[in-house]
mmCIF file of C-alpha atoms in Angstrom:
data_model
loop_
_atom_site.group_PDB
_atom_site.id
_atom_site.type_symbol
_atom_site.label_atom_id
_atom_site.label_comp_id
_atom_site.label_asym_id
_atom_site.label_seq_id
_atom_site.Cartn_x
_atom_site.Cartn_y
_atom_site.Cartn_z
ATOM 1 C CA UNK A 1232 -31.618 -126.769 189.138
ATOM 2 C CA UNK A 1233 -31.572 -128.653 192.731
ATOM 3 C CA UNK A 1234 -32.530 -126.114 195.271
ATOM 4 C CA UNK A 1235 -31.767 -126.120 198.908
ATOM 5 C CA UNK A 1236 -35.100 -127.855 200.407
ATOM 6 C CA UNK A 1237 -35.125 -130.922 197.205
ATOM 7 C CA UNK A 1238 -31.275 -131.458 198.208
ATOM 8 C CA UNK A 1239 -32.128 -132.221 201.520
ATOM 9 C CA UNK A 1240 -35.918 -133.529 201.169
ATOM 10 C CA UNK A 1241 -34.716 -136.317 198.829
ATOM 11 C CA UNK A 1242 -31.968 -137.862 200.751
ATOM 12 C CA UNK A 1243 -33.875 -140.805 200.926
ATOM 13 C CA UNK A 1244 -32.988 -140.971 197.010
ATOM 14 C CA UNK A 1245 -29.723 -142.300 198.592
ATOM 15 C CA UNK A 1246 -31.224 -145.217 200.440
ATOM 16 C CA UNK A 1247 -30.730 -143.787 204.105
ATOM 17 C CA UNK A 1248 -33.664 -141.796 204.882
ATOM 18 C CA UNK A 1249 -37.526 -143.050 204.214
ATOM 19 C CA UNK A 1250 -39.179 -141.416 201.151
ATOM 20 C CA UNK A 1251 -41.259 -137.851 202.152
ATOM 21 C CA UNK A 1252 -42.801 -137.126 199.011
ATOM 22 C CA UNK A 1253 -39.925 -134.898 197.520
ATOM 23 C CA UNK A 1254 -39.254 -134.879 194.173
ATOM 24 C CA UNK A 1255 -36.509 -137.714 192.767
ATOM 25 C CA UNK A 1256 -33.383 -136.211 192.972
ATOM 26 C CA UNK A 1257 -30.631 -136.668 194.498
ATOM 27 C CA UNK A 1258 -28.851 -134.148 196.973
ATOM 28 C CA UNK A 1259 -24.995 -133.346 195.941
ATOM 29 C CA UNK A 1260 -23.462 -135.443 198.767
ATOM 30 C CA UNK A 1261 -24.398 -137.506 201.950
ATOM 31 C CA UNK A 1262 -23.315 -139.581 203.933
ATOM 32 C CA UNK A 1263 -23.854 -141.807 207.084
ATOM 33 C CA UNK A 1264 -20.873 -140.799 210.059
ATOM 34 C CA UNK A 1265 -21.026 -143.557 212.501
ATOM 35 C CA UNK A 1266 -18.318 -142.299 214.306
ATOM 36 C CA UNK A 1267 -21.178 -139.454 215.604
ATOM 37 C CA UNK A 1268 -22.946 -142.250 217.665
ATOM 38 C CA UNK A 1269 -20.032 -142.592 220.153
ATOM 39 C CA UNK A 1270 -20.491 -138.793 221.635
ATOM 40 C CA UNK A 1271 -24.298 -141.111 222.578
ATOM 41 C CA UNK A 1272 -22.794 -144.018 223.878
ATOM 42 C CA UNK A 1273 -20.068 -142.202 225.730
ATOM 43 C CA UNK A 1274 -22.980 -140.459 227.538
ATOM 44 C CA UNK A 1275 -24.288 -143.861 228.336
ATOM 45 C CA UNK A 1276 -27.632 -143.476 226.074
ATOM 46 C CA UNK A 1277 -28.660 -143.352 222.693
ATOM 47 C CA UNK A 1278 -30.118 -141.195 219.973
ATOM 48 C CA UNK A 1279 -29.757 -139.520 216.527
ATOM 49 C CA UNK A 1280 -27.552 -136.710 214.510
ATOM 50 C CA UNK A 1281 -28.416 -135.053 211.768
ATOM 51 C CA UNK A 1282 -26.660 -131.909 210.198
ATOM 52 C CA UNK A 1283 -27.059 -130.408 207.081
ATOM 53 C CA UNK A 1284 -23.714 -128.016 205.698
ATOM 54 C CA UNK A 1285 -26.102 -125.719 204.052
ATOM 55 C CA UNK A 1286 -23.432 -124.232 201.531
ATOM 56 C CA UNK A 1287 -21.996 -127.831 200.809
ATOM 57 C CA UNK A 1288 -25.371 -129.384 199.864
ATOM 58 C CA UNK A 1289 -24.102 -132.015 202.421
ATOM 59 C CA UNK A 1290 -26.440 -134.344 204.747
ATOM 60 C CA UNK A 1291 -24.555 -136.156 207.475
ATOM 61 C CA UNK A 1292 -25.880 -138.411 209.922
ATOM 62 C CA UNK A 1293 -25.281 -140.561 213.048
ATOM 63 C CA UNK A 1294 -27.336 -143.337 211.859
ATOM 64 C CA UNK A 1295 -29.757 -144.837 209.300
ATOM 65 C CA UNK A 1296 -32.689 -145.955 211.498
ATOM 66 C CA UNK A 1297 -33.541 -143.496 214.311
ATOM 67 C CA UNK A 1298 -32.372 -140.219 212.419
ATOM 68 C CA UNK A 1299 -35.799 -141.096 209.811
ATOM 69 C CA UNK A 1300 -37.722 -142.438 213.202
ATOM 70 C CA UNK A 1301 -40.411 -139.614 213.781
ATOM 71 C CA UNK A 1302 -41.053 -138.554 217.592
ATOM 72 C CA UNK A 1303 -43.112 -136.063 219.804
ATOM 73 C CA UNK A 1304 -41.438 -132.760 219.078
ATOM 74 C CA UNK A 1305 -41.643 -131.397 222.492
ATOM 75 C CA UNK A 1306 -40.643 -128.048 223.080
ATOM 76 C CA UNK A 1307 -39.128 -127.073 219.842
ATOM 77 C CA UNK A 1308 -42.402 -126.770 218.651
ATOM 78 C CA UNK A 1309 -42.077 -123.562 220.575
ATOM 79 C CA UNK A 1310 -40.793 -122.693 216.809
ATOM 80 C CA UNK A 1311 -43.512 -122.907 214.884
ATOM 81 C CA UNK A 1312 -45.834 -122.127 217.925
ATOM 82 C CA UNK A 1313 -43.764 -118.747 218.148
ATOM 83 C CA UNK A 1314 -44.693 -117.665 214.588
ATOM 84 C CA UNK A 1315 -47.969 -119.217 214.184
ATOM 85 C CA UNK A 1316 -48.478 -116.447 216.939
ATOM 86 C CA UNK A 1317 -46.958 -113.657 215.225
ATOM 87 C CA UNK A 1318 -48.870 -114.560 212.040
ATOM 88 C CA UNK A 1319 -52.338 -114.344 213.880
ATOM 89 C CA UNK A 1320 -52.100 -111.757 215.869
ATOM 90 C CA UNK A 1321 -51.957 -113.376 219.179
ATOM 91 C CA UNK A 1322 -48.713 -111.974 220.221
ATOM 92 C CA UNK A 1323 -48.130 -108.612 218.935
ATOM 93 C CA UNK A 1324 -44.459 -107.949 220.308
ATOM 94 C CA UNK A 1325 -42.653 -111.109 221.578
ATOM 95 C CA UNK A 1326 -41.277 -108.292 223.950
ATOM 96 C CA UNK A 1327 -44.168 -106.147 225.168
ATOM 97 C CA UNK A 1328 -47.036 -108.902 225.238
ATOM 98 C CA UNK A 1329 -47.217 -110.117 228.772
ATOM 99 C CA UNK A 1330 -47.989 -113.830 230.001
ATOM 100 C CA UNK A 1331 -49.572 -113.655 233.722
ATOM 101 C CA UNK A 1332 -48.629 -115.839 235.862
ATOM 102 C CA UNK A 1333 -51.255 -118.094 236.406
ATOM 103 C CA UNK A 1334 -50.170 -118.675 240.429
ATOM 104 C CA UNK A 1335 -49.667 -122.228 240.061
ATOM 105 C CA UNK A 1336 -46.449 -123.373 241.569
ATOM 106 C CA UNK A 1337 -44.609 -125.662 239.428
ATOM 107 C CA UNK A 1338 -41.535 -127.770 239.632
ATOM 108 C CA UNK A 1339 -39.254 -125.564 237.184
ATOM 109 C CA UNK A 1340 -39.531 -122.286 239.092
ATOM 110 C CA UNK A 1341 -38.514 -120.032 236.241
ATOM 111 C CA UNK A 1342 -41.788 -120.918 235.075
ATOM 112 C CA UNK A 1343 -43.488 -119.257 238.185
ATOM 113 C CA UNK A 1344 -43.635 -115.816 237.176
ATOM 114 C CA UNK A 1345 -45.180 -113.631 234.275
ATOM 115 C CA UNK A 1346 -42.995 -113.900 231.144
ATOM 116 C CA UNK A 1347 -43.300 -112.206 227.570
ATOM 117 C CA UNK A 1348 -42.832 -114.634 224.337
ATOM 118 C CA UNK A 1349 -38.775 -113.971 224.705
ATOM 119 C CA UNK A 1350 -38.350 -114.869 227.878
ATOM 120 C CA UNK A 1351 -41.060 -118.086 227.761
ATOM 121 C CA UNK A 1352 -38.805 -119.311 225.027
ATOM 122 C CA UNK A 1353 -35.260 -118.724 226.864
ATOM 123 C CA UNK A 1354 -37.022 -120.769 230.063
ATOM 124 C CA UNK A 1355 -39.106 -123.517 227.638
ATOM 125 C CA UNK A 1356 -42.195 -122.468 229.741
ATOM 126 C CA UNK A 1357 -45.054 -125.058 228.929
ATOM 127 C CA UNK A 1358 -47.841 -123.442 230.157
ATOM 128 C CA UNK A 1359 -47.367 -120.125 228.724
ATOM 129 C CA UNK A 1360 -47.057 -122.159 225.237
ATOM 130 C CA UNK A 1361 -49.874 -123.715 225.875
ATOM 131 C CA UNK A 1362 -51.634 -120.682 226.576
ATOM 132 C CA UNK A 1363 -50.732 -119.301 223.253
ATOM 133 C CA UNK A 1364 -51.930 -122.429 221.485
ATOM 134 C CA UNK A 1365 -55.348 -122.622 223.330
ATOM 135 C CA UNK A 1366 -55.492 -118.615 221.667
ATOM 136 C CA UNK A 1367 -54.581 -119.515 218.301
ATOM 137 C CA UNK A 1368 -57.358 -122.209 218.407
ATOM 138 C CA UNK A 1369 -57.444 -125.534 216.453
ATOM 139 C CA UNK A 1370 -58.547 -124.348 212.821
ATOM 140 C CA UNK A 1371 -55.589 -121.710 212.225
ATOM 141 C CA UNK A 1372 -53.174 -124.078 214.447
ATOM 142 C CA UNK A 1373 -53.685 -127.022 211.703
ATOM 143 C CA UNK A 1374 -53.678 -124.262 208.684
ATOM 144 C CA UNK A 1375 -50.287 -123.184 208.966
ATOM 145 C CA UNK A 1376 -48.966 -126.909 210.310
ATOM 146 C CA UNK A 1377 -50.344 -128.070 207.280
ATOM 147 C CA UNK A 1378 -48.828 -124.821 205.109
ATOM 148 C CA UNK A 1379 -45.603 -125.852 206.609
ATOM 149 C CA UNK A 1380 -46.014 -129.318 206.240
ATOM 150 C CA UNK A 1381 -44.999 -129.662 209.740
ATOM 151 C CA UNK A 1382 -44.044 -133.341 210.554
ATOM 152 C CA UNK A 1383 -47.471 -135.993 210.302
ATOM 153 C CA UNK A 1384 -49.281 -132.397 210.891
ATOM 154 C CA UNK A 1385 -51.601 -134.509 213.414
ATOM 155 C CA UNK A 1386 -52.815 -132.308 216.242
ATOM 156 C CA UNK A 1387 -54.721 -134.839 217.711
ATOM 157 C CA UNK A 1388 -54.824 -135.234 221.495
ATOM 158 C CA UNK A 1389 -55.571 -132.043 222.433
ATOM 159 C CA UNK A 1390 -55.108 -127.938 221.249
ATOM 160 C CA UNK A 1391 -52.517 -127.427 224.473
ATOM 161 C CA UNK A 1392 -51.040 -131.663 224.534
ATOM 162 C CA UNK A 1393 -50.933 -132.674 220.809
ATOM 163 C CA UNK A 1394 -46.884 -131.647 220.611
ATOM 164 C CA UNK A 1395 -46.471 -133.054 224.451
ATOM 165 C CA UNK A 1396 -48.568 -135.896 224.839
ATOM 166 C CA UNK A 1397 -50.831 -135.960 221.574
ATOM 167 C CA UNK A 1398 -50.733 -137.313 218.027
ATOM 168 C CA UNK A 1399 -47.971 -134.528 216.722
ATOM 169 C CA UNK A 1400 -44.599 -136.330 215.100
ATOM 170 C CA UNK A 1401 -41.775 -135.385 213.146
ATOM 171 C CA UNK A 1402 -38.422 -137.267 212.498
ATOM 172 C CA UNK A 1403 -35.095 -135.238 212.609
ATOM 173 C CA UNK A 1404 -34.827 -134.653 208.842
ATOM 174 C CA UNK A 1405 -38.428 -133.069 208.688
ATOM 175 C CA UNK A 1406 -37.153 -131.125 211.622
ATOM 176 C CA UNK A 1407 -33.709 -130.145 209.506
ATOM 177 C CA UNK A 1408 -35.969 -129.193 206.562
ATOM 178 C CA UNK A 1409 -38.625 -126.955 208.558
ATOM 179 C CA UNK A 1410 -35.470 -125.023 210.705
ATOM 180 C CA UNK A 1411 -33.808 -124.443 207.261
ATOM 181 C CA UNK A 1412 -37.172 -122.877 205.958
ATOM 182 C CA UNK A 1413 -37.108 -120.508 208.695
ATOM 183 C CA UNK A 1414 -33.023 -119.473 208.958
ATOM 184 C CA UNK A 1415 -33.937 -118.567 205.059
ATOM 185 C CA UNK A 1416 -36.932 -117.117 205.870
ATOM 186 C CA UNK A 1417 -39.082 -118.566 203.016
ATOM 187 C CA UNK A 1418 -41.941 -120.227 204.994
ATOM 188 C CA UNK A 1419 -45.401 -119.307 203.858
ATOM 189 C CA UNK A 1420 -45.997 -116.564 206.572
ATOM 190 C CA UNK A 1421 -45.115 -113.240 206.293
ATOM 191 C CA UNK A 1422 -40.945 -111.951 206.323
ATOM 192 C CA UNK A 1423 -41.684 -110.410 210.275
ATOM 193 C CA UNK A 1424 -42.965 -113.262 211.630
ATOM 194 C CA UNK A 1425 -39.652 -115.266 210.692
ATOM 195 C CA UNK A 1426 -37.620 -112.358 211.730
ATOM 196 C CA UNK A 1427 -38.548 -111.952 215.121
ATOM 197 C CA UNK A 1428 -38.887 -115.970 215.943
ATOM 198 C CA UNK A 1429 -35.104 -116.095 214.515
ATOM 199 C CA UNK A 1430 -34.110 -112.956 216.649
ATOM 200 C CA UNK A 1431 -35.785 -115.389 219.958
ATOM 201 C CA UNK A 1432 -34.322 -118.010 219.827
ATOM 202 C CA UNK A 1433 -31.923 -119.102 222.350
ATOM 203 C CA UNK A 1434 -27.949 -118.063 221.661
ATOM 204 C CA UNK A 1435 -25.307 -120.276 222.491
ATOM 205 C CA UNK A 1436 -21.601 -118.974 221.338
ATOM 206 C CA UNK A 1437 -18.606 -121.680 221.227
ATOM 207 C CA UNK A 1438 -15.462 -119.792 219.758
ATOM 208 C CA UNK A 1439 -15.782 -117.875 216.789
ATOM 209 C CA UNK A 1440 -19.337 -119.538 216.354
ATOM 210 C CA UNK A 1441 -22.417 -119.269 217.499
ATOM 211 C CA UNK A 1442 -25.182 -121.948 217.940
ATOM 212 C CA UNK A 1443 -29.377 -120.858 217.489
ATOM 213 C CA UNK A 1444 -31.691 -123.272 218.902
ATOM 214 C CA UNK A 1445 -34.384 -124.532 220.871
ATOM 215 C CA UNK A 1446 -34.256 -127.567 223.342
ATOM 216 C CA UNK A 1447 -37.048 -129.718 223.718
ATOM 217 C CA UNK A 1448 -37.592 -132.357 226.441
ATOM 218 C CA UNK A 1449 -40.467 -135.294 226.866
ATOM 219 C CA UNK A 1450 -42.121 -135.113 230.591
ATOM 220 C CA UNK A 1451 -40.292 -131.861 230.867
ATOM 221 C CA UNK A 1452 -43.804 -130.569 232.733
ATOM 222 C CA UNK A 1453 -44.618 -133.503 234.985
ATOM 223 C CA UNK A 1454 -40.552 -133.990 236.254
ATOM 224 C CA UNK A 1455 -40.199 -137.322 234.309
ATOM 225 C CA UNK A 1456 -37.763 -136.789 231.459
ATOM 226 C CA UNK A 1457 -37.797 -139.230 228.551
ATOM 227 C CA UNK A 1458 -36.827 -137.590 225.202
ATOM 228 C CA UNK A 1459 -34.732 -134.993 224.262
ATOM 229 C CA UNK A 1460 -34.380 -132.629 221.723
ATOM 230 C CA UNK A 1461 -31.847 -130.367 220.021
ATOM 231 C CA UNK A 1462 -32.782 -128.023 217.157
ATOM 232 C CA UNK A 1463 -31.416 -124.989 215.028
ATOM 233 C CA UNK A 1464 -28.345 -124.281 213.170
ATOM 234 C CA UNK A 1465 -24.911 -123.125 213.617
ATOM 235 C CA UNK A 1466 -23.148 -119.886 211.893
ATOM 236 C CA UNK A 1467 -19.386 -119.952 211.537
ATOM 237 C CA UNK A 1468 -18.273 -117.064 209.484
ATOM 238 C CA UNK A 1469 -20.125 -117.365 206.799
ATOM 239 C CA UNK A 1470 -20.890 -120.810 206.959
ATOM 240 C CA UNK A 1471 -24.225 -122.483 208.433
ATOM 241 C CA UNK A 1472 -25.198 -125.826 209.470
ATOM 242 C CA UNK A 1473 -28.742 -126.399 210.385
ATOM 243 C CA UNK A 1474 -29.445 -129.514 212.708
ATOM 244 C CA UNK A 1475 -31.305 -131.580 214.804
ATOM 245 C CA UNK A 1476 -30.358 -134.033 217.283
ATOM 246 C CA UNK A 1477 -32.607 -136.318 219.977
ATOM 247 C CA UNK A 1478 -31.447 -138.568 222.444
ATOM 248 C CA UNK A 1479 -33.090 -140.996 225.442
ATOM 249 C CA UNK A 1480 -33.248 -138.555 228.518
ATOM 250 C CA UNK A 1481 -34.290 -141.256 231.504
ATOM 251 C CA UNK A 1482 -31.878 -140.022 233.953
ATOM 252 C CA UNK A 1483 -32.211 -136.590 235.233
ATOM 253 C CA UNK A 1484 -28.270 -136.144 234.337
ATOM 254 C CA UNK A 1485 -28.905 -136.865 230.895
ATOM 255 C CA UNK A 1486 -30.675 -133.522 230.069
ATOM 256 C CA UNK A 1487 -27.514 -131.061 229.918
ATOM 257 C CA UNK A 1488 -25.990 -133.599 227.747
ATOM 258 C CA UNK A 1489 -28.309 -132.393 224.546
ATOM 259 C CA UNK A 1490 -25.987 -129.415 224.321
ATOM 260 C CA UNK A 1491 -22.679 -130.880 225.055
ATOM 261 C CA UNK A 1492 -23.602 -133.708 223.007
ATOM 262 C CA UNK A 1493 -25.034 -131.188 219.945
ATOM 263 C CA UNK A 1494 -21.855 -129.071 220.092
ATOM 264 C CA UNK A 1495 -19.630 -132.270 219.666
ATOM 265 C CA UNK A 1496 -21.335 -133.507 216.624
ATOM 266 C CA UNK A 1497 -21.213 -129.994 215.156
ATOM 267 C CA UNK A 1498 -17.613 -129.549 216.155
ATOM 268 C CA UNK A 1499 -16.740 -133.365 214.430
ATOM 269 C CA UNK A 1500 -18.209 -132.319 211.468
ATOM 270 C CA UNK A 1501 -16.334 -128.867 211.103
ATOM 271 C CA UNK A 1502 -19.617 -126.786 211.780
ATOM 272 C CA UNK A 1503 -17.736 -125.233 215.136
#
């Protein structure tokens, strides 16, 4: 029997993703939608699609080429930050467990006051992140990468920079396949750490729907936007649709469009 992570892992057993080491089968559908690309173009920039209709076994993408390319993940590695966290103890309660400040102004001012693991992930605060990975240290921080089998698992570059600046990638169907992990909660870590990081993240609601994710964004912490991100899933009913998107963020304009842009694919594709 095909389960849920082989049917996804193994798309490239289809010819439009690059091989991952899954086992060779073949998921029950996929497809390429080029018609996904415009909602880019019509933005006047580029990037990738991917959603995966958990309860149809089906893959759908925007392209072949940059939805296998692997990037910097940014700030949705506030995910598995989050839980890596939970799991050793350096946040207790993603509620009580209070961030200070450190009194250095910078240019996002919600990120200029003391915030608890909730609120640092509503406002994407780097520095609070990167507080929490400096405390989890490098030897536990490439355990459970590695037990996730987290992107190229590289933290190279630095125990607060390697998802920012450093050596960290992961393409959007690695990010698809790690999300899905957690909605189901059947990562390696224990059944409270996935609860609570689900319970975090961000809400969105569109209709009858609502959309869980985390946005990530290149340069976010120096003002120069260059990548975006997109991740989580969708839950219509009973239906869910886990995805990730990225897209070239060089204008300043360009970074409320990973939202609009994410709930248009999802809508095209019946997940909204």
């Amino acid at each position: 029997m095909i389960n849920r992570r082989q049917a996804l892992g193994v798309v490239a057993a289809v010819g439009f993703f690059p091989s991952r080491g899954f086992a060779n089968v073949a998921p029950q559908r996929s497809e390429i939608r080029e018609s996904l690309a415009k909602h880019f173009s019509a933005a006047g920039t580029a990037g990738t699609f991917v959603g995966y209709k958990v309860d149809e076994y089906l893959v759908i993408a925007s392209d072949s080429v940059r939805s296998g390319e692997a990037k910097l993940p940014a700030s949705t590695f506030k995910i598995p930050n989050s839980i890596i966290a939970l799991e050793t103890g350096v946040v207790g309660d993603p509620d009580t467990d209070v961030f200070k400040w450190d009194g250095i102004k910078r240019p996002i001012e919600a990120w200029n006051r003391d915030h608890t693991m909730r609120t640092a992930i509503a406002a994407s605060v780097v520095p609070v992140y990167q507080e929490i990975a400096r405390r989890i240290g490098s030897e536990p921080m490439q355990k459970y990468l590695d037990l996730f089998e987290y992107g190229n698992r590289n933290i190279g570059g630095g125990i607060d920079q390697f998802w920012l600046t450093g050596d960290l990638r992961i393409d959007p169907v690695q990010q698809v396949d790690f999300v899905d992990r957690l909605r189901r909660g059947v990562l390696p870590v224990s059944k409270r750490s996935q609860e609570l990081v689900r319970d975090i993240l961000p809400v969105t609601k569109v209709g009858d729907a609502e959309i869980r994710a985390k946005s990530g964004l290149l340069g976010a912490e120096r003002g120069e936007p260059s990548l975006g991100w997109m991740v989580g899933w969708a839950e219509k009913g009973s239906a869910n649709t886990v995805f990730a998107l990225n897209m070239d963020c060089a204008e300043p304009r360009l970074v409320a469009e990973r939202m609009k842009i994410t709930q248009l694919c999802l809508g095209e594709i019946g997940a909204i």
